Coordinates of C-alpha atoms in Angstrom, one line a residue:
X227 CA 40.2 25.0 3.4
X228 CA 41.8 28.5 3.5
X229 CA 40.1 29.4 0.2
X230 CA 36.8 28.3 1.6
X231 CA 37.2 30.4 4.7
X232 CA 38.2 33.4 2.6
X233 CA 35.2 32.9 0.4
X234 CA 32.9 32.7 3.4
X235 CA 34.4 35.8 4.9
X236 CA 33.9 37.7 1.6
X237 CA 30.3 36.6 1.4
X238 CA 29.6 37.8 4.9
X239 CA 31.3 41.1 4.3
X240 CA 29.2 41.6 1.2
X241 CA 26.1 40.8 3.2
X242 CA 27.1 43.4 5.8
X243 CA 27.5 46.0 3.1
X244 CA 24.2 45.1 1.4
X245 CA 22.3 45.3 4.7
X246 CA 24.1 48.5 5.6
X247 CA 22.8 50.1 2.3
X248 CA 19.3 48.7 2.9
X249 CA 19.2 49.9 6.5
X250 CA 20.5 53.3 5.5
X251 CA 17.8 53.6 2.9
X252 CA 15.1 52.4 5.3
X253 CA 16.2 55.0 7.9
X254 CA 16.1 57.9 5.3
X255 CA 12.7 56.8 4.1
X256 CA 11.3 56.6 7.6
X257 CA 12.2 60.3 8.0
X258 CA 10.8 61.1 4.6
X259 CA 7.5 59.3 5.4
X260 CA 7.3 61.0 8.9
X261 CA 7.9 64.5 7.6
X262 CA 6.5 64.1 4.1
X263 CA 6.7 66.1 1.9
X264 CA 9.7 68.0 3.3
X265 CA 12.2 67.1 6.0
X266 CA 13.0 70.0 8.3
X267 CA 16.6 71.0 7.9
X268 CA 17.3 70.4 11.6
X269 CA 16.2 66.8 11.4
X270 CA 18.5 66.1 8.4
X271 CA 21.3 66.7 10.9
X272 CA 19.7 64.4 13.4
X273 CA 19.5 61.7 10.7
X274 CA 23.1 62.1 9.8
X275 CA 24.3 61.8 13.4
X276 CA 22.1 58.8 14.4
X277 CA 23.0 56.6 11.4
X278 CA 26.6 56.7 12.5
X279 CA 25.8 54.3 15.3
X280 CA 22.3 52.9 14.5
X281 CA 23.4 51.1 11.3
X282 CA 26.4 49.3 12.9
X283 CA 24.2 48.5 16.0
X284 CA 21.5 46.9 13.9
X285 CA 24.0 44.8 11.9
X286 CA 25.5 43.6 15.2
X287 CA 22.0 42.6 16.4
X288 CA 21.3 40.8 13.1
X289 CA 24.6 38.9 13.5
X290 CA 23.7 37.9 17.1
X291 CA 20.3 36.6 15.7
X292 CA 22.2 34.4 13.2
X293 CA 21.0 36.1 10.1
X294 CA 24.4 35.8 8.5
X295 CA 24.6 32.1 9.2
X296 CA 21.4 31.1 7.3
X297 CA 21.4 29.6 3.8
X298 CA 19.4 32.0 1.8
X299 CA 18.2 29.4 -0.7
X300 CA 16.0 28.0 2.1
X301 CA 14.9 31.3 3.5
X302 CA 11.2 31.1 4.6
X303 CA 8.7 33.1 6.7
X304 CA 10.6 31.9 9.8
X305 CA 13.5 34.0 8.5
X306 CA 11.1 37.0 8.2
X307 CA 10.1 36.5 11.8
X308 CA 13.7 36.4 12.8
X309 CA 14.4 39.7 10.8
X310 CA 11.4 41.3 12.5
X311 CA 12.5 40.5 16.1
X312 CA 16.1 41.5 15.3
X313 CA 14.9 44.8 13.8
X314 CA 12.6 45.4 16.8
X315 CA 15.4 44.8 19.3
X316 CA 17.8 47.0 17.3
X317 CA 15.4 49.9 17.1
X318 CA 14.4 49.6 20.7
X319 CA 18.1 49.8 21.6
X320 CA 18.5 52.9 19.5
X321 CA 15.4 54.4 21.1
X322 CA 16.9 53.7 24.5
X323 CA 20.3 55.3 23.5
X324 CA 18.6 58.3 22.0
X325 CA 16.4 58.9 25.0
X326 CA 18.8 58.2 27.8
X327 CA 22.1 59.3 26.1
X328 CA 25.5 57.9 27.0
X329 CA 27.7 61.0 27.4
X330 CA 29.2 60.6 23.9
X331 CA 29.7 63.8 22.0
X332 CA 27.8 62.4 19.0
X333 CA 24.7 61.9 21.1
X334 CA 24.5 65.3 22.7
X335 CA 21.7 67.8 21.8
X336 CA 20.5 66.7 18.4
X337 CA 20.4 63.0 18.8
X338 CA 18.0 63.3 21.7
X339 CA 15.4 65.0 19.5
X340 CA 14.5 62.0 17.2
X341 CA 10.7 62.0 16.8
X342 CA 9.1 58.9 18.3
X343 CA 7.1 58.2 15.2
X344 CA 10.3 57.4 13.3
X345 CA 10.8 54.1 15.2
X346 CA 7.8 52.0 14.2
X347 CA 8.1 53.2 10.6
X348 CA 11.8 52.3 10.7
X349 CA 11.1 48.8 12.0
X350 CA 8.6 48.1 9.2
X351 CA 11.0 49.3 6.5
X352 CA 13.9 47.4 8.0
X353 CA 11.9 44.2 7.8
X354 CA 10.6 45.0 4.3
X355 CA 14.0 45.7 2.9
X356 CA 16.2 43.2 4.8
X357 CA 13.7 40.4 4.9
X358 CA 12.5 41.1 1.4
X359 CA 16.0 40.8 0.0
X360 CA 16.4 37.3 1.5
X361 CA 13.0 36.1 0.3
X362 CA 13.5 37.6 -3.1
X363 CA 16.8 35.8 -3.5
X364 CA 15.1 32.6 -2.6
X365 CA 12.3 33.1 -5.0
X366 CA 14.5 34.1 -7.9
X367 CA 16.9 31.2 -7.3
X368 CA 14.1 28.7 -7.1
X369 CA 12.3 30.1 -10.1
X370 CA 15.5 29.9 -12.1
X371 CA 16.2 26.3 -10.9
X372 CA 12.6 25.4 -11.6
X373 CA 12.6 26.9 -15.1
X374 CA 15.8 25.0 -15.9
X375 CA 14.5 21.7 -14.6
X376 CA 10.8 21.9 -15.3
X377 CA 11.2 20.5 -18.8
X378 CA 13.0 17.5 -17.4
X379 CA 10.4 16.7 -14.8
X380 CA 7.4 14.4 -15.4
X381 CA 4.0 16.1 -15.5
X382 CA 2.3 14.7 -12.4
X383 CA -1.3 14.3 -11.2
X384 CA -1.8 14.5 -7.4
X385 CA -4.8 12.8 -5.8
X386 CA -5.9 14.6 -2.7
X387 CA -6.2 18.3 -1.9
X388 CA -6.0 18.0 1.9
X389 CA -3.1 18.7 4.2
X390 CA -1.1 15.7 3.0
X391 CA -1.7 16.7 -0.6
X392 CA -0.5 20.3 0.0
X393 CA 2.6 19.1 1.8
X394 CA 3.5 16.7 -1.1
X395 CA 2.8 19.4 -3.8
X396 CA 5.0 21.9 -1.9
X397 CA 7.8 19.3 -1.5
X398 CA 7.6 18.3 -5.2
X399 CA 7.8 21.9 -6.4
X400 CA 10.6 23.1 -4.1
X401 CA 12.8 20.0 -4.1
X402 CA 15.5 20.6 -6.7
X403 CA 16.1 16.9 -7.1
X404 CA 12.4 16.0 -7.6
X405 CA 11.5 14.4 -10.9
X406 CA 7.8 15.3 -10.6
X407 CA 6.1 18.5 -11.8
X408 CA 2.6 18.7 -10.2
X409 CA 0.3 20.2 -12.8
X410 CA -3.2 19.2 -11.5
X411 CA -4.9 17.9 -8.4
X412 CA -8.1 15.8 -8.0
X413 CA -10.2 15.6 -4.9
X414 CA -13.7 14.3 -4.2
X415 CA -14.6 17.3 -2.1
X416 CA -16.5 19.7 -4.5
X417 CA -15.7 22.7 -2.2
X418 CA -12.1 22.4 -3.2
X419 CA -12.7 22.4 -7.0
X420 CA -11.5 25.3 -9.1
X421 CA -9.2 26.4 -6.2
X422 CA -5.5 26.2 -5.9
X423 CA -3.2 24.3 -3.6
X424 CA 0.3 25.7 -3.5
X425 CA -0.3 27.2 -6.9
X426 CA -1.6 24.0 -8.5
X427 CA -5.3 23.9 -9.6
X428 CA -7.8 21.4 -8.2
X429 CA -9.6 20.4 -11.4
X430 CA -12.2 17.9 -10.3
X431 CA -13.1 14.7 -8.6
X432 CA -11.3 11.3 -8.6
X433 CA -13.8 9.8 -11.1
X434 CA -12.0 12.0 -13.7
X435 CA -8.6 10.5 -13.3
X436 CA -8.6 8.9 -16.7
X437 CA -9.8 12.0 -18.5
X438 CA -7.4 14.4 -16.7
X439 CA -4.5 12.1 -17.2
X440 CA -5.1 12.1 -20.9
X441 CA -5.9 15.8 -21.2
X442 CA -3.0 17.1 -19.1
X443 CA -0.5 14.6 -20.7
X444 CA 0.3 13.2 -17.2
X445 CA 3.3 10.9 -16.8
X446 CA 3.0 10.0 -13.1
X447 CA 0.2 9.8 -10.5
X448 CA 0.7 10.3 -6.8
X449 CA -2.0 9.4 -4.3
X450 CA -1.6 11.9 -1.4
X451 CA -4.3 10.8 1.1
X452 CA -2.8 9.5 4.3
X453 CA -6.0 8.0 5.7
X454 CA -7.0 6.2 2.5
X455 CA -8.2 2.7 3.3
X456 CA -10.8 0.1 2.6
X457 CA -13.2 0.2 -0.4
X458 CA -12.3 3.8 -1.1
X459 CA -8.6 3.0 -1.5
X460 CA -9.5 0.1 -3.8
X461 CA -11.7 2.3 -5.9
X462 CA -9.1 5.1 -6.3
X463 CA -6.2 2.7 -7.0
X464 CA -8.2 0.9 -9.6
X465 CA -9.0 4.2 -11.3
X466 CA -5.3 5.1 -11.3
X467 CA -4.3 1.7 -12.5
X468 CA -6.6 2.0 -15.5
X469 CA -4.5 4.9 -16.9
X470 CA -1.6 2.5 -17.3
X471 CA 0.7 5.2 -15.7
X472 CA 3.1 4.7 -12.8
X473 CA 1.2 5.2 -9.6
X474 CA 2.7 6.1 -6.3
X475 CA 1.3 6.8 -2.8
X476 CA 2.2 8.3 0.5
X477 CA 2.4 6.1 3.6
X478 CA -0.8 5.2 5.5
X479 CA -1.7 6.4 8.9
X480 CA -0.6 3.2 10.6
X481 CA 2.9 3.5 9.1
X482 CA 3.1 7.3 10.0
X483 CA 2.1 6.7 13.6
X484 CA 4.6 3.9 14.0
X485 CA 7.4 6.3 13.1
X486 CA 8.8 4.0 10.4
X487 CA 8.2 6.5 7.6
X488 CA 7.5 10.1 7.0
X489 CA 4.7 11.7 4.9
X490 CA 7.0 12.5 2.0
X491 CA 8.2 8.8 1.7
X492 CA 6.5 8.2 -1.7
X493 CA 6.3 4.5 -2.8
X494 CA 4.8 2.6 -5.7
X495 CA 1.4 1.1 -5.1
X496 CA 1.5 -2.6 -4.5
X497 CA -1.0 -5.4 -4.8
X498 CA -1.8 -5.0 -1.1
X499 CA -3.3 -1.6 -1.9
X500 CA -5.6 -3.0 -4.5
X501 CA -7.2 -5.4 -2.0
X502 CA -8.8 -2.3 -0.2
X503 CA -9.2 -3.9 3.2
X504 CA -10.9 -1.6 5.9
X505 CA -8.8 -0.2 8.7
X506 CA -8.8 -2.1 12.0
X507 CA -10.0 -0.4 15.2
X508 CA -8.3 -2.1 18.2
X509 CA -8.6 -1.9 22.0
X510 CA -5.0 -1.2 23.0
X511 CA -5.9 -1.2 26.7
X512 CA -7.2 -4.7 26.6
X513 CA -4.1 -5.9 24.7
X514 CA -1.7 -4.1 27.0
X515 CA -3.3 -5.7 30.1
X516 CA -1.8 -9.2 29.3
X517 CA 1.4 -8.0 27.6
X518 CA 2.8 -5.0 29.5
X519 CA 5.3 -6.0 32.1
X520 CA 4.8 -9.7 31.4
X521 CA 7.1 -12.5 30.2
X522 CA 5.9 -13.3 26.7
X523 CA 7.1 -16.2 24.5
X524 CA 6.6 -16.6 20.8
X525 CA 7.3 -19.9 19.1
X526 CA 8.3 -19.7 15.5
X527 CA 9.3 -16.2 16.3
X528 CA 11.6 -16.0 13.3
X529 CA 8.9 -16.7 10.7
X530 CA 6.6 -14.3 8.9
X531 CA 3.8 -14.3 11.4
X532 CA 6.0 -14.9 14.4
X533 CA 8.4 -12.0 13.7
X534 CA 5.5 -9.6 13.2
X535 CA 4.0 -10.9 16.5
X536 CA 7.3 -10.0 18.2
X537 CA 7.3 -6.5 16.6
X538 CA 3.8 -5.7 17.8
X539 CA 4.2 -7.3 21.2
X540 CA 7.4 -5.3 21.8
X541 CA 5.5 -2.1 21.3
X542 CA 3.4 -2.9 24.4
X543 CA 6.4 -3.1 26.7
X544 CA 6.6 -6.7 28.0
X545 CA 9.1 -7.4 30.8
X546 CA 10.9 -10.0 28.6
X547 CA 10.2 -11.2 25.1
X548 CA 11.4 -14.7 24.3
X549 CA 11.8 -15.6 20.6
X550 CA 11.9 -19.3 20.2
X551 CA 12.7 -20.8 16.8
X552 CA 14.7 -23.6 15.2
X553 CA 16.2 -21.2 12.5
X554 CA 19.1 -19.2 14.0
X555 CA 19.4 -16.7 11.1
X556 CA 15.8 -15.5 11.2
X557 CA 15.7 -15.5 14.9
X558 CA 18.9 -13.4 15.1
X559 CA 17.5 -10.9 12.6
X560 CA 14.4 -10.2 14.5
X561 CA 16.2 -10.1 17.8
X562 CA 18.7 -7.5 16.5
X563 CA 15.9 -5.4 14.9
X564 CA 14.0 -5.2 18.2
X565 CA 17.1 -4.5 20.3
X566 CA 17.8 -1.6 18.0
X567 CA 14.3 -0.2 18.1
X568 CA 13.6 -1.0 21.8
X569 CA 16.9 -0.7 23.6
X570 CA 15.3 -0.9 27.0
X571 CA 13.4 -4.1 26.2
X572 CA 14.9 -7.5 27.2
X573 CA 14.8 -9.7 24.1
X574 CA 15.9 -13.3 24.5
X575 CA 16.5 -15.5 21.5
X576 CA 16.0 -19.3 22.1
X577 CA 17.2 -21.7 19.5
X578 CA 15.3 -24.9 20.1
X579 CA 13.1 -27.5 18.4
X580 CA 9.5 -27.9 19.7
X581 CA 9.7 -31.6 18.9
X582 CA 12.0 -32.1 21.9
X583 CA 9.5 -32.8 24.8
X584 CA 12.0 -32.8 27.6
X585 CA 13.7 -29.6 26.5
X586 CA 10.3 -27.8 26.2
X587 CA 9.4 -28.9 29.7
X588 CA 12.7 -27.6 31.2
X589 CA 12.5 -24.4 29.2
X590 CA 9.0 -23.4 30.2
X591 CA 9.6 -24.4 33.8
X592 CA 12.7 -22.2 33.8
X593 CA 11.3 -19.0 32.2
X594 CA 7.6 -19.4 33.3
X595 CA 6.1 -17.2 30.5
X596 CA 2.8 -15.4 31.3
X597 CA 1.6 -15.5 27.7
X598 CA 2.6 -17.9 24.9
X599 CA 1.9 -17.4 21.1
X600 CA 2.4 -20.6 19.3
X601 CA 3.2 -19.9 15.6
X602 CA 5.8 -22.6 14.9
X603 CA 4.7 -25.0 12.2
X604 CA 5.5 -26.6 8.9
X605 CA 3.0 -24.8 6.6
X606 CA 3.8 -25.5 2.9
X607 CA 1.1 -27.7 1.5
X608 CA 3.0 -29.5 -1.4
X609 CA 6.1 -30.2 0.8
X610 CA 4.0 -31.7 3.6
X611 CA 2.2 -33.9 1.1
X612 CA 5.6 -35.4 0.3
X613 CA 6.7 -35.6 3.9
X614 CA 3.6 -36.2 6.0
X615 CA 5.7 -37.8 8.9
X616 CA 7.5 -34.5 9.3
X617 CA 4.3 -32.5 9.4
X618 CA 3.0 -34.9 12.1
X619 CA 6.2 -34.7 14.2
X620 CA 6.5 -30.9 14.0
X621 CA 2.9 -29.7 13.9
X622 CA 1.1 -32.2 16.0
X623 CA 3.7 -33.6 18.5
X624 CA 5.5 -30.3 18.6
X625 CA 2.2 -28.5 19.5
X626 CA 1.4 -31.1 22.1
X627 CA 4.8 -30.6 23.7
X628 CA 4.4 -26.8 23.9
X629 CA 0.8 -27.1 25.2
X630 CA 1.8 -29.6 27.9
X631 CA 4.8 -27.5 28.9
X632 CA 2.6 -24.4 29.1
X633 CA 0.1 -26.1 31.3
X634 CA 2.7 -27.5 33.7
X635 CA 4.5 -24.1 33.9
X636 CA 1.3 -22.3 34.8
X637 CA 1.1 -20.1 31.6
X638 CA -1.9 -17.7 32.0
X639 CA -2.8 -17.4 28.3
X640 CA -1.9 -19.6 25.3
X641 CA -2.8 -18.6 21.7
X642 CA -2.4 -21.0 18.8
X643 CA -2.1 -19.7 15.3
X644 CA -4.2 -21.8 13.0
X645 CA -5.3 -21.7 9.3
X646 CA -8.4 -21.9 7.1
X647 CA -6.8 -25.1 5.7
X648 CA -7.7 -26.8 9.0
X649 CA -11.4 -26.6 8.0
X650 CA -12.5 -29.8 6.2
X651 CA -8.8 -30.4 5.3
X652 CA -7.8 -32.0 2.0
X653 CA -4.1 -32.0 2.7
X654 CA -1.7 -33.2 5.3
X655 CA -0.8 -29.7 6.5
X656 CA -4.4 -28.7 7.0
X657 CA -5.1 -32.0 8.8
X658 CA -2.2 -31.6 11.2
X659 CA -3.4 -28.1 12.0
X660 CA -6.9 -29.4 12.6
X661 CA -5.4 -32.0 15.0
X662 CA -3.6 -29.1 16.8
X663 CA -6.9 -27.3 17.2
X664 CA -8.3 -30.4 18.8
X665 CA -5.4 -30.5 21.2
X666 CA -5.9 -26.9 22.2
X667 CA -9.7 -27.3 22.8
X668 CA -9.3 -30.5 24.7
X669 CA -6.5 -29.1 27.0
X670 CA -8.6 -26.0 27.7
X671 CA -11.3 -28.2 29.3
X672 CA -8.9 -29.4 32.1
X673 CA -6.4 -26.6 32.5
X674 CA -6.4 -23.2 34.3
X675 CA -4.4 -21.9 31.3
X676 CA -6.6 -20.0 28.9
X677 CA -6.1 -21.9 25.7
X678 CA -7.5 -20.4 22.5
X679 CA -6.9 -20.5 18.8
X680 CA -7.1 -17.9 16.0
X681 CA -7.9 -19.1 12.5
X682 CA -7.4 -17.0 9.4
X683 CA -6.4 -17.4 5.7
X684 CA -3.4 -16.5 3.6
X685 CA -1.3 -13.5 4.6
X686 CA 0.3 -11.3 2.0
X687 CA 4.0 -11.5 1.6
X688 CA 4.7 -14.3 4.0
X689 CA 7.6 -16.6 3.3
X690 CA 6.8 -18.9 0.5
X691 CA 3.4 -17.4 -0.2
X692 CA 2.0 -16.7 -3.7
X693 CA 2.8 -13.0 -3.9
X694 CA 6.6 -13.2 -3.4
X695 CA 6.5 -16.2 -5.8
X696 CA 4.7 -14.2 -8.4
X697 CA 7.1 -11.3 -7.9
X698 CA 10.1 -13.5 -8.6
X699 CA 8.5 -15.0 -11.7
X700 CA 7.6 -11.5 -13.1
X701 CA 11.1 -10.2 -12.3
X702 CA 12.5 -13.1 -14.3
X703 CA 10.3 -12.2 -17.3
X704 CA 7.8 -15.0 -16.7
X705 CA 6.0 -17.2 -17.1
X706 CA 3.8 -16.7 -14.1
X707 CA 2.3 -20.0 -12.9
X708 CA -1.3 -20.2 -11.6
X709 CA -2.6 -23.6 -10.6
X710 CA -6.2 -23.1 -11.7
X711 CA -8.1 -20.2 -13.4
X712 CA -10.9 -20.4 -10.9
X713 CA -8.9 -20.7 -7.7
X714 CA -9.7 -18.1 -5.0
X715 CA -8.1 -17.3 -1.7
X716 CA -8.7 -15.1 1.3
X717 CA -5.9 -12.6 2.0
X718 CA -4.9 -10.1 4.7
X719 CA -1.6 -8.3 5.4
X720 CA 0.7 -9.8 8.0
X721 CA 0.4 -6.7 10.3
X722 CA -3.4 -6.6 10.3
X723 CA -3.5 -10.4 10.9
X724 CA -1.3 -10.0 13.9
X725 CA -3.2 -7.1 15.2
X726 CA -6.4 -9.2 15.2
X727 CA -4.5 -12.1 16.8
X728 CA -3.5 -9.9 19.7
X729 CA -7.0 -8.5 20.0
X730 CA -8.5 -12.0 20.0
X731 CA -6.0 -13.0 22.7
X732 CA -7.2 -10.2 24.9
X733 CA -10.7 -11.6 24.8
X734 CA -9.8 -15.3 25.2
X735 CA -11.2 -17.0 28.3
X736 CA -10.4 -20.6 27.2
X737 CA -11.4 -22.9 24.4
X738 CA -12.5 -20.3 21.9
X739 CA -12.1 -20.6 18.1
X740 CA -11.5 -17.0 17.0
X741 CA -12.1 -16.6 13.3
X742 CA -10.9 -13.4 11.5
X743 CA -12.9 -11.7 8.9
X744 CA -10.8 -12.1 5.8
X745 CA -12.9 -9.8 3.6
X746 CA -13.8 -10.7 0.0
X747 CA -12.0 -13.7 -1.6
X748 CA -9.4 -12.9 -4.2
X749 CA -9.1 -14.6 -7.6
X750 CA -5.5 -15.8 -7.9
X751 CA -5.6 -15.5 -11.6
X752 CA -6.7 -11.8 -11.3
X753 CA -4.1 -11.3 -8.6
X754 CA -1.4 -12.5 -11.0
X755 CA -2.7 -10.2 -13.8
X756 CA -2.8 -7.2 -11.5
X757 CA 0.7 -7.8 -10.3
X758 CA 2.0 -8.1 -13.9
X759 CA 0.3 -4.8 -14.7
X760 CA 1.7 -3.1 -11.6
X761 CA 5.1 -4.2 -12.8
X762 CA 4.6 -2.3 -16.1
X763 CA 3.8 -5.3 -18.3
X764 CA 0.8 -6.7 -20.2
X765 CA -0.4 -10.1 -19.1
X766 CA -0.3 -12.8 -21.8
X767 CA 1.5 -10.5 -24.1
X768 CA 4.7 -9.5 -22.4
X769 CA 4.5 -11.9 -19.4
X770 CA 2.8 -15.3 -20.1
X771 CA 0.5 -16.9 -17.6
X772 CA 0.5 -20.7 -17.4
X773 CA -2.1 -22.8 -15.7
X774 CA -0.4 -25.8 -14.1
X775 CA -3.4 -27.6 -12.5
X776 CA -4.3 -28.0 -8.8
X777 CA -1.6 -29.6 -6.7
X778 CA -2.3 -32.6 -4.5
X779 CA -4.4 -31.6 -1.5
X780 CA -5.2 -28.2 -2.9
X781 CA -8.8 -26.7 -3.0
X782 CA -10.3 -24.3 -5.4
X783 CA -11.5 -22.3 -2.3
X784 CA -10.8 -22.4 1.4
X785 CA -13.3 -22.3 4.3
X786 CA -12.9 -20.6 7.7
X787 CA -15.6 -22.5 9.6
X788 CA -16.9 -26.0 9.9
X789 CA -20.7 -26.4 9.8
X790 CA -21.0 -27.6 13.4
X791 CA -19.0 -24.8 14.9
X792 CA -21.4 -21.9 14.3
X793 CA -20.3 -18.3 14.4
X794 CA -21.0 -15.5 16.9
X795 CA -20.1 -11.9 16.6
X796 CA -17.7 -10.2 19.1
X797 CA -17.4 -6.6 20.1
X798 CA -14.9 -6.2 17.3
X799 CA -16.2 -6.0 13.8
X800 CA -13.5 -8.2 12.2
X801 CA -13.4 -11.0 14.8
X802 CA -15.9 -13.8 15.2
X803 CA -16.0 -16.7 17.6
X804 CA -16.9 -20.3 16.9
X805 CA -18.2 -23.0 19.3
X806 CA -15.5 -25.4 20.6
X807 CA -15.9 -29.1 19.8
X808 CA -16.5 -31.6 22.6
X809 CA -13.3 -33.6 22.9
X810 CA -11.2 -34.8 25.8
X811 CA -7.5 -35.2 26.4
X812 CA -8.1 -39.0 26.9
X813 CA -9.2 -39.1 23.2
X814 CA -6.3 -36.9 22.1
X815 CA -3.7 -39.1 23.9
X816 CA -5.2 -42.2 22.4
X817 CA -4.9 -40.7 18.9
X818 CA -1.4 -39.5 19.6
X819 CA -0.4 -43.0 20.6
X820 CA -1.8 -44.4 17.4
X821 CA 0.0 -41.8 15.3
X822 CA 3.3 -42.5 17.2
X823 CA 2.9 -46.2 16.5
X824 CA 2.5 -45.6 12.8
X825 CA 5.5 -43.3 12.8
X826 CA 7.6 -46.0 14.5
X827 CA 6.6 -48.6 11.9
X828 CA 6.9 -46.2 8.9
X829 CA 3.2 -46.9 8.2
X830 CA 0.7 -44.9 6.3
X831 CA 0.5 -41.5 8.1
X832 CA -2.3 -40.2 5.9
X833 CA -4.6 -43.1 6.6
X834 CA -4.1 -42.7 10.3
X835 CA -4.8 -39.0 10.1
X836 CA -8.1 -39.7 8.3
X837 CA -9.0 -42.0 11.2
X838 CA -8.2 -39.3 13.7
X839 CA -9.9 -36.5 11.8
X840 CA -13.2 -37.4 10.3
X841 CA -13.4 -34.3 8.1
X842 CA -10.0 -35.0 6.4
X843 CA -10.7 -36.2 2.9
X844 CA -8.1 -36.4 0.1
X845 CA -9.3 -35.6 -3.4
X846 CA -7.1 -35.6 -6.4
X847 CA -9.0 -32.7 -8.1
X848 CA -10.7 -31.3 -5.1
X849 CA -13.2 -28.5 -5.9
X850 CA -14.4 -27.9 -2.4

């Protein structure tokens, strides 16, 4: 410790000495410039007298301004500004002393005759010499470090010559620990071509990615466009992927605004980026109206959709957020996450089973939520085919319990999370979700609670979905299993699905079927192949793909709307509304009674579901 202090003191002493020499030189040159070509003999004496106190005074001002506490390696133009102000203050102080005098012998007579033109020249020279030394040190050190490490860095192509691109290039060049050496930039704006961004040339448009990557011997590609979304994102990422090189990207606008990441948080592109879905324009005022300052309850709050609902709801400032789930671990995780991010928010975790009718009645009566999002459900198609009675108990009777409890507790708005598998269902899970939709629509006809449902397809990365499954298989070296070469599905990310759910809820008046625009359907076979390539392998060569055949109840493609429902546009481009079906709670209760009787007798649940839901049709090799 003592040695470190001695070393630091020695460095500061050396800096004092260096600045003193530079300031002395600057002072002499200011006289030389003022009187060029010859300094009058009398003013040489003036110079000799004034430097005795002007140099120590300037160094003292520099010390006060913290110039000897800065790390020179990181010296920037901010440091030059600090040197300028310190030099200005120091020279003004000397002007004051020389003009007013202090009674000291050294100031008498000669010191009072310093020409006024000396001072501005002296300020400029002080800044040039003292500031220049610091910047020069930084440049020489960084150039030396860069020269040493440049051969070890990967030649990198940057996509985007805007503000984000400039920031990334600057960071990559100046960061001593960076493994990237930006050598070229591509941008679709022709006005930027043949120009330089932080010393790196903009060599053309994005259509030339493949050519430039080959020509410049590129090893890595970084996409540095923060607002890149939709079809344009899909186009650029596919061009990058065609090079076979590692491709990374900066965060999108949504992540930057949320504060979860910064612009320099570079990450690999993922399959979500290749889908190229357009950005969502929401009406936060409408959403806030039924969430801010309200008691909000989310069932299934520990699940993939439920937990994201909780995250986004929390950002709107509810009075209390109740997270209801039967899984204590997932519920605890999301509760702790929200408490950490929103310390002022009251977050209550409720471990309960929606199958327990009496408990749901007591719970809802006690907390009286204003808004309820019902996301709790058994959702895995193959598992529910093997355990149809569990799907009926949880999905149908559990939903009926929550709906009834919400009605009796005077809940203002109730939103049910449905699925495209509920349309013309070919499996138990889809049939039970369709039954739940019927419960919602029937109850809305006789209740003051605004019951509505939101229907959408698969979400990327949800628990048990195909993408995490493929990732595990690829990580294990394969094989990757695809049920059918022609199977297609609709996908959207969990955050965007929840955003649209909240927006739909803000428009709900009761009984609506809100259908989300899922974009273009995705081939699962192509999805698997793209994921293998993104992981750095070749499909069928390094990672095998095996087709296992459609599972019981599985379709080649899903539908989002039944023929009788119709479809109307809303004020939001990605949300449509279907016509509710004409069904009463009397009919629902009769069907529930029949289902319950079958459950009690261990009868054929699937057959009873078919009697309740006329569109439910099992097919061993269903193609529609």
